[in-house]
XYZ file of C-alpha atoms in Angstrom:
555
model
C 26.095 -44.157 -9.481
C 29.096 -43.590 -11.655
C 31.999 -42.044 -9.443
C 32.545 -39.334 -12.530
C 30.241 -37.530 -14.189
C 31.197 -35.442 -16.950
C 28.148 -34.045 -18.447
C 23.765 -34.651 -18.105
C 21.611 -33.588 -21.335
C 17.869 -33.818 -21.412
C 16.722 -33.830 -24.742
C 13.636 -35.085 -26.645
C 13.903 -39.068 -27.956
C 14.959 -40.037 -31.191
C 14.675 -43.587 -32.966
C 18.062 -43.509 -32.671
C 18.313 -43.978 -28.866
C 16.076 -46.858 -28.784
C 19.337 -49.748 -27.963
C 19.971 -47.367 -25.041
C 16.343 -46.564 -24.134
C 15.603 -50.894 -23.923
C 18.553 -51.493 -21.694
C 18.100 -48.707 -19.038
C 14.536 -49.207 -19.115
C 15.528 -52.637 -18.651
C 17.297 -51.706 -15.420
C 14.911 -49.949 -14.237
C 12.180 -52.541 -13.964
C 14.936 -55.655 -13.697
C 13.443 -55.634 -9.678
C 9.535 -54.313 -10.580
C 7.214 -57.281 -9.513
C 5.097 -57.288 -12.921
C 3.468 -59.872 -14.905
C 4.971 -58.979 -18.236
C 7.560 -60.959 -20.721
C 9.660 -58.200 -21.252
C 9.864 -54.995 -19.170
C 10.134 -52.596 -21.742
C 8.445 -50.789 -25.173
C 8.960 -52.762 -28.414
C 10.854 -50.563 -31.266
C 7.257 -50.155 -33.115
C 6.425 -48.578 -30.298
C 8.485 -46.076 -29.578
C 8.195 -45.204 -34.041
C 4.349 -44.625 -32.820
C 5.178 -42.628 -30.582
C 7.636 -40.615 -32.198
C 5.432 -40.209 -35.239
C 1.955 -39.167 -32.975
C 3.642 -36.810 -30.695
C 7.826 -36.005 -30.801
C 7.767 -33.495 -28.440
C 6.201 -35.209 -25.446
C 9.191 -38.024 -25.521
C 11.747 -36.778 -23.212
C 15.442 -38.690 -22.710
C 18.041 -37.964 -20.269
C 22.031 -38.732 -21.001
C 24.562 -39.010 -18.716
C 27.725 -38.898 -20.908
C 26.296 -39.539 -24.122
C 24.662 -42.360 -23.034
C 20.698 -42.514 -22.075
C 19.669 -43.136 -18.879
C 16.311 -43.239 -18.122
C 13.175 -41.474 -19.930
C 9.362 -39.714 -19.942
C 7.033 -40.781 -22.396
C 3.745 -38.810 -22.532
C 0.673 -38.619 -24.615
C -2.112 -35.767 -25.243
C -4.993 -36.865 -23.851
C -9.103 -35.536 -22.910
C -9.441 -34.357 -19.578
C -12.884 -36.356 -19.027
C -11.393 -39.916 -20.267
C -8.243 -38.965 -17.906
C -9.523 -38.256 -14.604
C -12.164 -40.960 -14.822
C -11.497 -44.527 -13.739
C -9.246 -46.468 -16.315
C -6.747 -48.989 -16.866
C -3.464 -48.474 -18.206
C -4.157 -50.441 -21.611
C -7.370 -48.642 -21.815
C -5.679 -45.028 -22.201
C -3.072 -45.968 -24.301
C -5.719 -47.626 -27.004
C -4.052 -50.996 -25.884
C -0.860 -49.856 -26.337
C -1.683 -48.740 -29.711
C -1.936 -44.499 -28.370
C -4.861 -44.007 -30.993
C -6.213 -42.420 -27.380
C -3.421 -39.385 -28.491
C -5.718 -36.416 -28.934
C -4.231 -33.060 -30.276
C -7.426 -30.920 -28.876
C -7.060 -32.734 -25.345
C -6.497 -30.418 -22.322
C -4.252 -33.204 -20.589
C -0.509 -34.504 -20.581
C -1.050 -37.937 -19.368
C 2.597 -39.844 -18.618
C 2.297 -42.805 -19.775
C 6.035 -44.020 -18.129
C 9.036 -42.313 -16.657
C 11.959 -44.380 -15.185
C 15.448 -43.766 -14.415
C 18.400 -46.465 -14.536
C 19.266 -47.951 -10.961
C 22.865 -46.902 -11.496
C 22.823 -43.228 -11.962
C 19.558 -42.599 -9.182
C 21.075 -39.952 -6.797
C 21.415 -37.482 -9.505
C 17.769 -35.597 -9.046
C 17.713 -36.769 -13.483
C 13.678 -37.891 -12.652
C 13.144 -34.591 -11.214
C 14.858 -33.175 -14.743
C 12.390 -34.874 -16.507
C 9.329 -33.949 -14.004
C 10.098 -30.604 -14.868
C 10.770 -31.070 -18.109
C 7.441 -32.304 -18.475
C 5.868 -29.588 -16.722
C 7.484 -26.754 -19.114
C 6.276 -28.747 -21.895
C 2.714 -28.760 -20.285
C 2.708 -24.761 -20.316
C 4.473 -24.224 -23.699
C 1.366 -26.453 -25.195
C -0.773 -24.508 -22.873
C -2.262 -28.014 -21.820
C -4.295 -27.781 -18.327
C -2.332 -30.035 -16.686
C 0.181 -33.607 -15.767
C -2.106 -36.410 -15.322
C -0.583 -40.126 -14.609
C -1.423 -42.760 -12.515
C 1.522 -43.813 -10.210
C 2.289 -47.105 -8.648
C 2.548 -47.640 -5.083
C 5.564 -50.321 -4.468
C 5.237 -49.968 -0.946
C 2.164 -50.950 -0.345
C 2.421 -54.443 -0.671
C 4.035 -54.611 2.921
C 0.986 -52.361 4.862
C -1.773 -53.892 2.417
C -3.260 -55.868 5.759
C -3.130 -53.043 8.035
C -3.837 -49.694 5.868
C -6.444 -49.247 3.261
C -4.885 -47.520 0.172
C -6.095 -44.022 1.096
C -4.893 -44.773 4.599
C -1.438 -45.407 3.035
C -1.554 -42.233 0.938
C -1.742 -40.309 3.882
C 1.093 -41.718 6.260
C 3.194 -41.160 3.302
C 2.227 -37.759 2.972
C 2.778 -37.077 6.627
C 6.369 -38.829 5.651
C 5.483 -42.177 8.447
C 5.681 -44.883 5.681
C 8.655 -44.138 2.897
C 7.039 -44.845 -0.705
C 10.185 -43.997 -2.907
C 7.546 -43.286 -6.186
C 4.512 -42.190 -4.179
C 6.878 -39.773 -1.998
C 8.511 -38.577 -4.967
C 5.726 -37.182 -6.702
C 4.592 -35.928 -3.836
C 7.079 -33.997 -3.486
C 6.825 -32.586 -7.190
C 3.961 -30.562 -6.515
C 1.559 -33.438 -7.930
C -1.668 -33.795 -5.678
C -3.930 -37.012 -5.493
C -7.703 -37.248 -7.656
C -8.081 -40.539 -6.838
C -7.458 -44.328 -5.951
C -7.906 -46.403 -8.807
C -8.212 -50.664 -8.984
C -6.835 -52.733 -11.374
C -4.967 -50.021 -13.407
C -1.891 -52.080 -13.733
C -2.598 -55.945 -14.083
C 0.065 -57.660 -12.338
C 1.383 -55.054 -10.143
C 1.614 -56.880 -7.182
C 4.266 -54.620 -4.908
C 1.044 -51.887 -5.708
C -1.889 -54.809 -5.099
C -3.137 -53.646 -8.426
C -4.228 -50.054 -7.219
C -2.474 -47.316 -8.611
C -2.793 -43.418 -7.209
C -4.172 -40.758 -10.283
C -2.043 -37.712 -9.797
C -2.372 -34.351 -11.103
C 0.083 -31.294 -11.481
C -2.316 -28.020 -12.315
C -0.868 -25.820 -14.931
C -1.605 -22.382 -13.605
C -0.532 -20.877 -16.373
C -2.997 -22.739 -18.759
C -5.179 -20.307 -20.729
C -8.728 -22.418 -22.005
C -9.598 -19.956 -24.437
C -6.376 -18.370 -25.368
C -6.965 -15.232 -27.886
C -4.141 -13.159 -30.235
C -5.874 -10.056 -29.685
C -5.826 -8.217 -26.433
C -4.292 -11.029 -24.404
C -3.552 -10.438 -20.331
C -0.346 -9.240 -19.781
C 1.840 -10.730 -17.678
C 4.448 -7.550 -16.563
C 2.239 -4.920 -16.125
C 3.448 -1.392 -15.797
C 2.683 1.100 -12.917
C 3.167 4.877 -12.967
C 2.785 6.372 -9.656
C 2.350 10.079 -8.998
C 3.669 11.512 -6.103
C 1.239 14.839 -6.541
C 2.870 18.055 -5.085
C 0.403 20.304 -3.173
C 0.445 24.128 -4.603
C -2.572 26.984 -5.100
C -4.705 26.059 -8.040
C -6.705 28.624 -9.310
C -9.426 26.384 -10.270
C -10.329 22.863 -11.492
C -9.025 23.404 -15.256
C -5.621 24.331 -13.221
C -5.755 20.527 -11.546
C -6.937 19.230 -14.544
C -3.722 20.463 -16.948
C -1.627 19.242 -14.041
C -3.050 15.829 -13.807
C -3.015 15.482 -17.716
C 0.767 16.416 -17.711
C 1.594 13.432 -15.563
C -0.840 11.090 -17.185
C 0.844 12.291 -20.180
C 4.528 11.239 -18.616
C 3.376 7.889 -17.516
C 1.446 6.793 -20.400
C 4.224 8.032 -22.782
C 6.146 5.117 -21.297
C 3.594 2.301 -21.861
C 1.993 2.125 -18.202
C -0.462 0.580 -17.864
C -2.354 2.315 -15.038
C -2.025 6.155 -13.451
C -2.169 6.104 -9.434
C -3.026 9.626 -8.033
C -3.037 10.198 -3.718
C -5.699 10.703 -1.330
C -7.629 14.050 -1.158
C -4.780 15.277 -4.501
C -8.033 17.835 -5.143
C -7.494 19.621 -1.685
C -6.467 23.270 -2.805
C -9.132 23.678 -4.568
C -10.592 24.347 -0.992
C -8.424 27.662 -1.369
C -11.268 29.657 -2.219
C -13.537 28.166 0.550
C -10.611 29.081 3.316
C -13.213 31.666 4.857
C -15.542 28.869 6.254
C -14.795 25.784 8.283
C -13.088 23.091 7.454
C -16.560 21.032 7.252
C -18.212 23.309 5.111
C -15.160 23.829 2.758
C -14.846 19.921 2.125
C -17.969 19.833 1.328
C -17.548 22.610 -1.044
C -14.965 20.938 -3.222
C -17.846 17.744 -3.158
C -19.329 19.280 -6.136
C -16.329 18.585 -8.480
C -16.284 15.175 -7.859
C -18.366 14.119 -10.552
C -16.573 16.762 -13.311
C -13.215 15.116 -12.099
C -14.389 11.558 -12.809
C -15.664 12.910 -16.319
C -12.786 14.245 -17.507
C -10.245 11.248 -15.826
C -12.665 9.108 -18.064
C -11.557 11.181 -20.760
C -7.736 11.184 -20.089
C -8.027 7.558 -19.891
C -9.151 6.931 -23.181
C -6.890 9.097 -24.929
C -3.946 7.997 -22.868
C -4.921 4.765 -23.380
C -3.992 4.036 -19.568
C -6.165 2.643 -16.428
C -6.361 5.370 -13.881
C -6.883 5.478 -10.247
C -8.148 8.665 -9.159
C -6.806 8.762 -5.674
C -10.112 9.941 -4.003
C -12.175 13.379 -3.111
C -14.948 13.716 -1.219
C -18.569 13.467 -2.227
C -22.036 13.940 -0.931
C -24.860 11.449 -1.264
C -28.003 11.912 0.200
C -26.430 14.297 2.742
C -23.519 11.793 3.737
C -19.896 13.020 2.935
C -18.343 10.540 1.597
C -14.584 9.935 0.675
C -14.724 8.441 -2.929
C -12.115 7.450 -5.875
C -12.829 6.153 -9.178
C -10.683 3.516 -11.581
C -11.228 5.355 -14.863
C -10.737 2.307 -17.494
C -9.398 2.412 -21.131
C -12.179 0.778 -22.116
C -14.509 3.935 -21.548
C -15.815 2.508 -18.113
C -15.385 3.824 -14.577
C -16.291 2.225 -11.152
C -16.652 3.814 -7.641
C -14.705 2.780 -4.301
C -15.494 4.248 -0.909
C -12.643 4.644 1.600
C -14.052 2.767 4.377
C -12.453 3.064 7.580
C -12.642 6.832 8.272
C -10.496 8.041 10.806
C -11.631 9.647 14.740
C -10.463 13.164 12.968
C -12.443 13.041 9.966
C -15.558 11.871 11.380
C -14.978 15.092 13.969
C -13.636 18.175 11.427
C -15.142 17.142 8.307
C -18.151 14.836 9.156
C -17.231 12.359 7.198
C -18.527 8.786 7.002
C -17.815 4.934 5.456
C -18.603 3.336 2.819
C -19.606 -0.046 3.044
C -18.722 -2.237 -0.006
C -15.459 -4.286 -0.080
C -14.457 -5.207 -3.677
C -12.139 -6.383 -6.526
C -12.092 -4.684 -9.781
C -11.482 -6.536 -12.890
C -9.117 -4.685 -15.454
C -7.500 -5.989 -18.487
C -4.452 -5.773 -16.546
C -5.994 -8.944 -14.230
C -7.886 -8.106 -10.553
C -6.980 -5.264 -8.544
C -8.057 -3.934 -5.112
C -8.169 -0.234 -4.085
C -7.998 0.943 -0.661
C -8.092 4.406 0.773
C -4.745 5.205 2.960
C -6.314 4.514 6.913
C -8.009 1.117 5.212
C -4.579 -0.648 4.333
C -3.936 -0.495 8.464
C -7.204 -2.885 8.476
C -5.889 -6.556 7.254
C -9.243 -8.292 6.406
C -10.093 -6.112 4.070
C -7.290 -6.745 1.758
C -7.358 -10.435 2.680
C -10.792 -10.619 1.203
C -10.139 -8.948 -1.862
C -7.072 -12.214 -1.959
C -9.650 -14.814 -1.622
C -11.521 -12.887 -4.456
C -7.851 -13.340 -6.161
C -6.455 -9.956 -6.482
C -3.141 -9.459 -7.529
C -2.213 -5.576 -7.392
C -3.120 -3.224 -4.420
C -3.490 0.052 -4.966
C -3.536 2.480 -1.942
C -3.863 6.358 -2.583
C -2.900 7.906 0.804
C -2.513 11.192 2.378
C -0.347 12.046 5.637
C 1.112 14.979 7.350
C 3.502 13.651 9.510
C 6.104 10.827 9.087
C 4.730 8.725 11.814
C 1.498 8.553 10.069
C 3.561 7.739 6.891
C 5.024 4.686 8.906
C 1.680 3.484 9.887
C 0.871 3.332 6.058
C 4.534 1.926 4.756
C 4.313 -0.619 7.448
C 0.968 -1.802 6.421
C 1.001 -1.948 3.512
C 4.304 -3.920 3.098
C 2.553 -6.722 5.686
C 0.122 -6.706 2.905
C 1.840 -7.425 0.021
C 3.728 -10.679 2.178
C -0.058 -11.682 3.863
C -2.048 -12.062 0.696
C 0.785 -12.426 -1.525
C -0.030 -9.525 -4.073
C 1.910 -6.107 -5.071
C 1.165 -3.058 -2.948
C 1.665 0.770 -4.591
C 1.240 3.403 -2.993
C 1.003 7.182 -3.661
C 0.665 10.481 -1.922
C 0.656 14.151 -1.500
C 3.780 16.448 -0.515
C 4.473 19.729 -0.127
C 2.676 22.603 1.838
C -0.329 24.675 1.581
C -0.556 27.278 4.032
C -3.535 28.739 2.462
C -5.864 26.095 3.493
C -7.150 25.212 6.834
C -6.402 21.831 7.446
C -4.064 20.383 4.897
C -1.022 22.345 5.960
C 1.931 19.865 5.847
C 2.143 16.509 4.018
C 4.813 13.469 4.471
C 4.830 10.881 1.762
C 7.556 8.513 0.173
C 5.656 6.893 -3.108
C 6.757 3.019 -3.607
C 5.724 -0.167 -4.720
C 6.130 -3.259 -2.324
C 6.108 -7.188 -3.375
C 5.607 -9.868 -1.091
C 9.737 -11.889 0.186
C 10.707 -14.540 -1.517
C 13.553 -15.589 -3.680
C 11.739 -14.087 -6.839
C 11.405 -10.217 -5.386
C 13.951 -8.059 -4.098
C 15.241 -9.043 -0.742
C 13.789 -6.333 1.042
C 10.127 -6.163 -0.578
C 10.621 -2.719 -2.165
C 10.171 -2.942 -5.693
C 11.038 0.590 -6.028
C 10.258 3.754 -4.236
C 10.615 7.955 -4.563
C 12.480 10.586 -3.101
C 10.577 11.423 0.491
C 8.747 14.888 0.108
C 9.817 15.717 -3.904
C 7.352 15.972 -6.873
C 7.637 13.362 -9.257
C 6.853 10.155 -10.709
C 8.073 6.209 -10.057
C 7.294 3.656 -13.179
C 7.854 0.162 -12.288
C 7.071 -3.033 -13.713
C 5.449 -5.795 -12.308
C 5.590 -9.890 -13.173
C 2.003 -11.416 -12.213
C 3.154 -14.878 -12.847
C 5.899 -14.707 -9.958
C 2.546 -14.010 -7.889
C 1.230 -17.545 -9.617
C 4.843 -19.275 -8.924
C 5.135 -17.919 -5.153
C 1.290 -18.976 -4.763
C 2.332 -22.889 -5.839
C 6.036 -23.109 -5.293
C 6.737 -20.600 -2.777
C 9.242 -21.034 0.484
C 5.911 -20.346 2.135
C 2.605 -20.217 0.982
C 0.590 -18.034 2.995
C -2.296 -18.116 1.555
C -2.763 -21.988 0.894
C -1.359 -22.847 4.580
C -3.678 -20.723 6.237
C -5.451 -23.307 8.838
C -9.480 -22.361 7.766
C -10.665 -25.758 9.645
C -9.938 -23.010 12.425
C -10.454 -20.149 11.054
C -12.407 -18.184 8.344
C -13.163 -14.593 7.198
C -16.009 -13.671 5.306
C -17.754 -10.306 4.108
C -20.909 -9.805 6.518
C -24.216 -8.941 4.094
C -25.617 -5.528 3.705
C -28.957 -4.713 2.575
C -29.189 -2.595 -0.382
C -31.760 -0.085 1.646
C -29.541 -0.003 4.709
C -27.786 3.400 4.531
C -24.686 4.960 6.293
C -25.446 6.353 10.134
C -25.708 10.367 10.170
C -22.146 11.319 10.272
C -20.713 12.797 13.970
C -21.268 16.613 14.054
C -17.848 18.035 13.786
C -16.329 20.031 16.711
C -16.702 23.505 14.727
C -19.732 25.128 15.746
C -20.215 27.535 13.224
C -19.954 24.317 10.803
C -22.557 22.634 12.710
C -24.788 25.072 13.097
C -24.648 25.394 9.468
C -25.612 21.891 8.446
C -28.539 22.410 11.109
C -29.989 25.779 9.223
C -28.955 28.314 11.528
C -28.753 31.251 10.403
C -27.550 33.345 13.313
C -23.991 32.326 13.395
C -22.127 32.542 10.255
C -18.167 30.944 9.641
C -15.423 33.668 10.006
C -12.018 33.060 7.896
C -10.160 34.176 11.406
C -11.548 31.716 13.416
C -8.998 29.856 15.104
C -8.309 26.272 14.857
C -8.450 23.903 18.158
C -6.740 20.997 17.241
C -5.721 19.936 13.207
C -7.485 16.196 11.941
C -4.356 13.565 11.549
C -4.920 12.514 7.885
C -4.069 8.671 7.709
């Protein structure tokens, strides 16, 4: 390596470099053990493959002067991963195998002069390649790489044998552990790719890099957005003197969120509750179930809102019965004029006692034009394996509407749900209800901090908080989000959760339900007017007075 350098450019090849190009390629192969004449491309050449495809001939200079090179062609998928020889996919070293409607970048050489290795330039040109590969929106690198090494362990390992051990860094393969180490994973052992490649014994390793940005039926209309844009409402509690009242409230915020471009509306657990104001004279059981009723107006009118707002929005959730089961139920209110259902799940020891309440029993992902999302009902984010199933199902943005009266119960969510967004490597907001109402039994107090959490790596902020509101104040947070970080951190990561997680020990899947199994009969709460009511008695009757024994911890 020079002992001064004064300046590296990577650049695409011209005819012009072609002197420079013979002598360091030259170089590079002066030590290769190959049966050829002359190490290196005739001029005619490198005119072909200037004229076929420019862009996908890459040079690197180190002062001026050119020191090594990529040369690629476009190539089908099919003819590239299936067994070949190096003549055969360059049309005999004529390239007529270039294909402008292939789905591959297949390198057909890369090389770097001895005398200026040291400098990382291959990896320049590795990456290079790879930006190239997602500009063209081309599914992925494809090349087959020598093995040098192999030569030396050819009577002890077979090649796959040698693959391995340099994987596992025992045997040093300076090519093999190189691309390796570029995020390039095996297909296959081939024979005979390179005739005369004795340091490989004629096999050569087919490599792939996987463009995860690669789009195979890319459209100009209505294309998935990369940032999306979240507007979170954190939903004040005050007396509402009936649904039309909650309804011109929620429309003003949808209103503020969707006026700056969001792209979905996130409302809190139970955000309905004072409309159980004018049930305050019976229990808390029979007052929930009260409010039930609107459940099915609220989810007509959201529709509404989201069509004219032209937003996705999460309803936070209410309660609902079905078939005499309270249930507590949200809805994702598309753009598109769609809605679907989730159940909150895990119901907590307080609201299976005072309210009756019991689970649903579906875990799922939700496709949006905004990519897949996962909703989960406050007390569910403290349960991992549901949101690590909705991963597998390759969710990237966890919403979790949530509803607590007391900062410790707050924790218990914040905590979670920031382990969540690091675990499955997704985006976690949050939302939930503040403020007091006094006038209805039950939902006295509420604690909540609105934010938006990201998983920790060198791409997010530092401390996983993507952004968060003032503790216990009506108002709004709009972030933005960046899906393809998720893609990056899921390949290139520090860690990679998700891909290192050992499943030859370990695996979680969703247990079956049948379609006829329903939900058990729900607990009988400890109010005994409110069970004797559900039972058709008719001798004991709710009295606004009574008094309360112990208030349910919403979580």
């Amino acid at each position: 390596m020079q002992a001064e350098i004064n300046k590296v450019e990577l650049r695409n090849l011209r005819i012009e470099d072609y002197k420079e190009l013979r002598l360091s390629m030259q170089h590079a192969y002066k030590d290769v053990d190959l049966d050829m004449d002359e190490p290196y491309w005739a001029e005619k050449d490198i005119k072909r493959l200037l004229k076929i495809f420019p862009e996908g001939q890459l040079v690197v200079l180190v002062d001026d002067k050119v020191v090594g090179s990529a040369l690629s062609l476009i190539v089908d998928h099919k003819k590239a991963t299936m067994n070949h020889t190096y003549e055969k996919i360059t049309g005999n070293y004529s390239f007529d195998t270039h294909d402008y409607d292939g789905e591959v970048l297949y390198g057909i050489d890369v090389f770097i002069d001895p005398e200026y290795r040291g400098l990382r330039l291959g990896r320049r040109l590795y990456e290079a390649r790879k930006e190239l590969c997602e500009q063209l929106n081309l599914r992925s690198i494809i090349f087959a790489g020598r093995m040098p090494g192999y030569e030396e362990h050819a009577d002890e390992l077979t090649p796959k044998e040698y693959i391995e051990k340099v994987r596992l860094k025992e045997i040093h393969d300076p090519v093999l552990a190189f691309q390796l180490s570029n995020d390039f994973h095996v297909i296959k052992v081939m024979r005979n790719y390179l005739e005369g490649d004795k340091n490989s014994q004629d096999y050569a390793v087919l490599m792939e890099w996987n463009n995860i940005y690669y789009d195979k039926s890319p459209v100009l209309i209505n294309t998935r957005k990369s940032i999306i844009r979240l507007g979170l409402v954190q939903w004040q509690m005050r007396p509402l003197a009936n649904v039309e009242a909650l309804f011109e409230q929620a429309e003003f915020f949808i209103d503020a969120v969707s006026g700056y471009g969001s792209d979905f509306a996130l409302f809190p657990e139970l955000f309905i509750a004072p409309l159980m104001a004018d049930f305050n004279h019976l229990s808390e059981a029979d007052a929930i179930r009260e409010i039930a009723r609107f459940s099915e107006p609220i989810r007509k009118r959201f529709q509404e809102m989201a069509i004219s707002y032209n937003i996705n929005i999460i309803t936070g959730s209410m309660p609902m019965l079905e078939d005499g089961n309270l249930y507590n139920v949200g809805f994702l209110c598309k753009r598109d004029g769609t809605s679907e259902m989730y159940t909150k799940i895990h119901i907590t020891p307080n609201e299976v006692n005072y309210w009756g309440m019991v689970g649903g029993n579906e875990i799922k992902t939700f496709d949006t034009d905004c990519g897949k999302i996962g909703i989960m009902i406050c007390y569910d984010v403290e349960f991992p394996e549901l949101s690590r199933l909705m991963a597998d199902e390759g969710m990237e943005i966890l919403f979790v509407p949530f509803l607590t009266d007391t900062q410790n119960g707050y924790t218990r969510v914040r905590h979670c749900a920031q382990a969540r967004a690091i675990e499955n490597e997704c985006y976690v907001a949050i939302a939930g209800c503040v403020g007091n109402l006094p006038g209805v039994n039950n939902m006295d107090i509420q604690y909540a901090q609105t934010a938006v959490f990201t998983p920790s790596d060198f791409s997010f902020p530092s401390n996983g908080i993507k952004a968060e509101a003032t503790p216990n104040t009506e108002m709004t947070i709009i972030v933005d989000v960046d899906l393809d970080l998720l893609k990056e951190l899921h390949e290139f990561g520090s860690v990679r959760i998700l891909k290192d997680r050992r499943q030859d020990l370990y695996k979680l899947k969703k247990s079956p339900i049948a379609k006829s199994e329903t939900p058990a009969e729900p607990k009988a709460p400890k109010v005994t007017t409110a069970s004797a009511a559900r039972n058709g008695s008719s001798t004991m009757k709710a009295n606004s007075g009574a008094p309360r024994t112990r208030t349910p911890k919403k979580n």
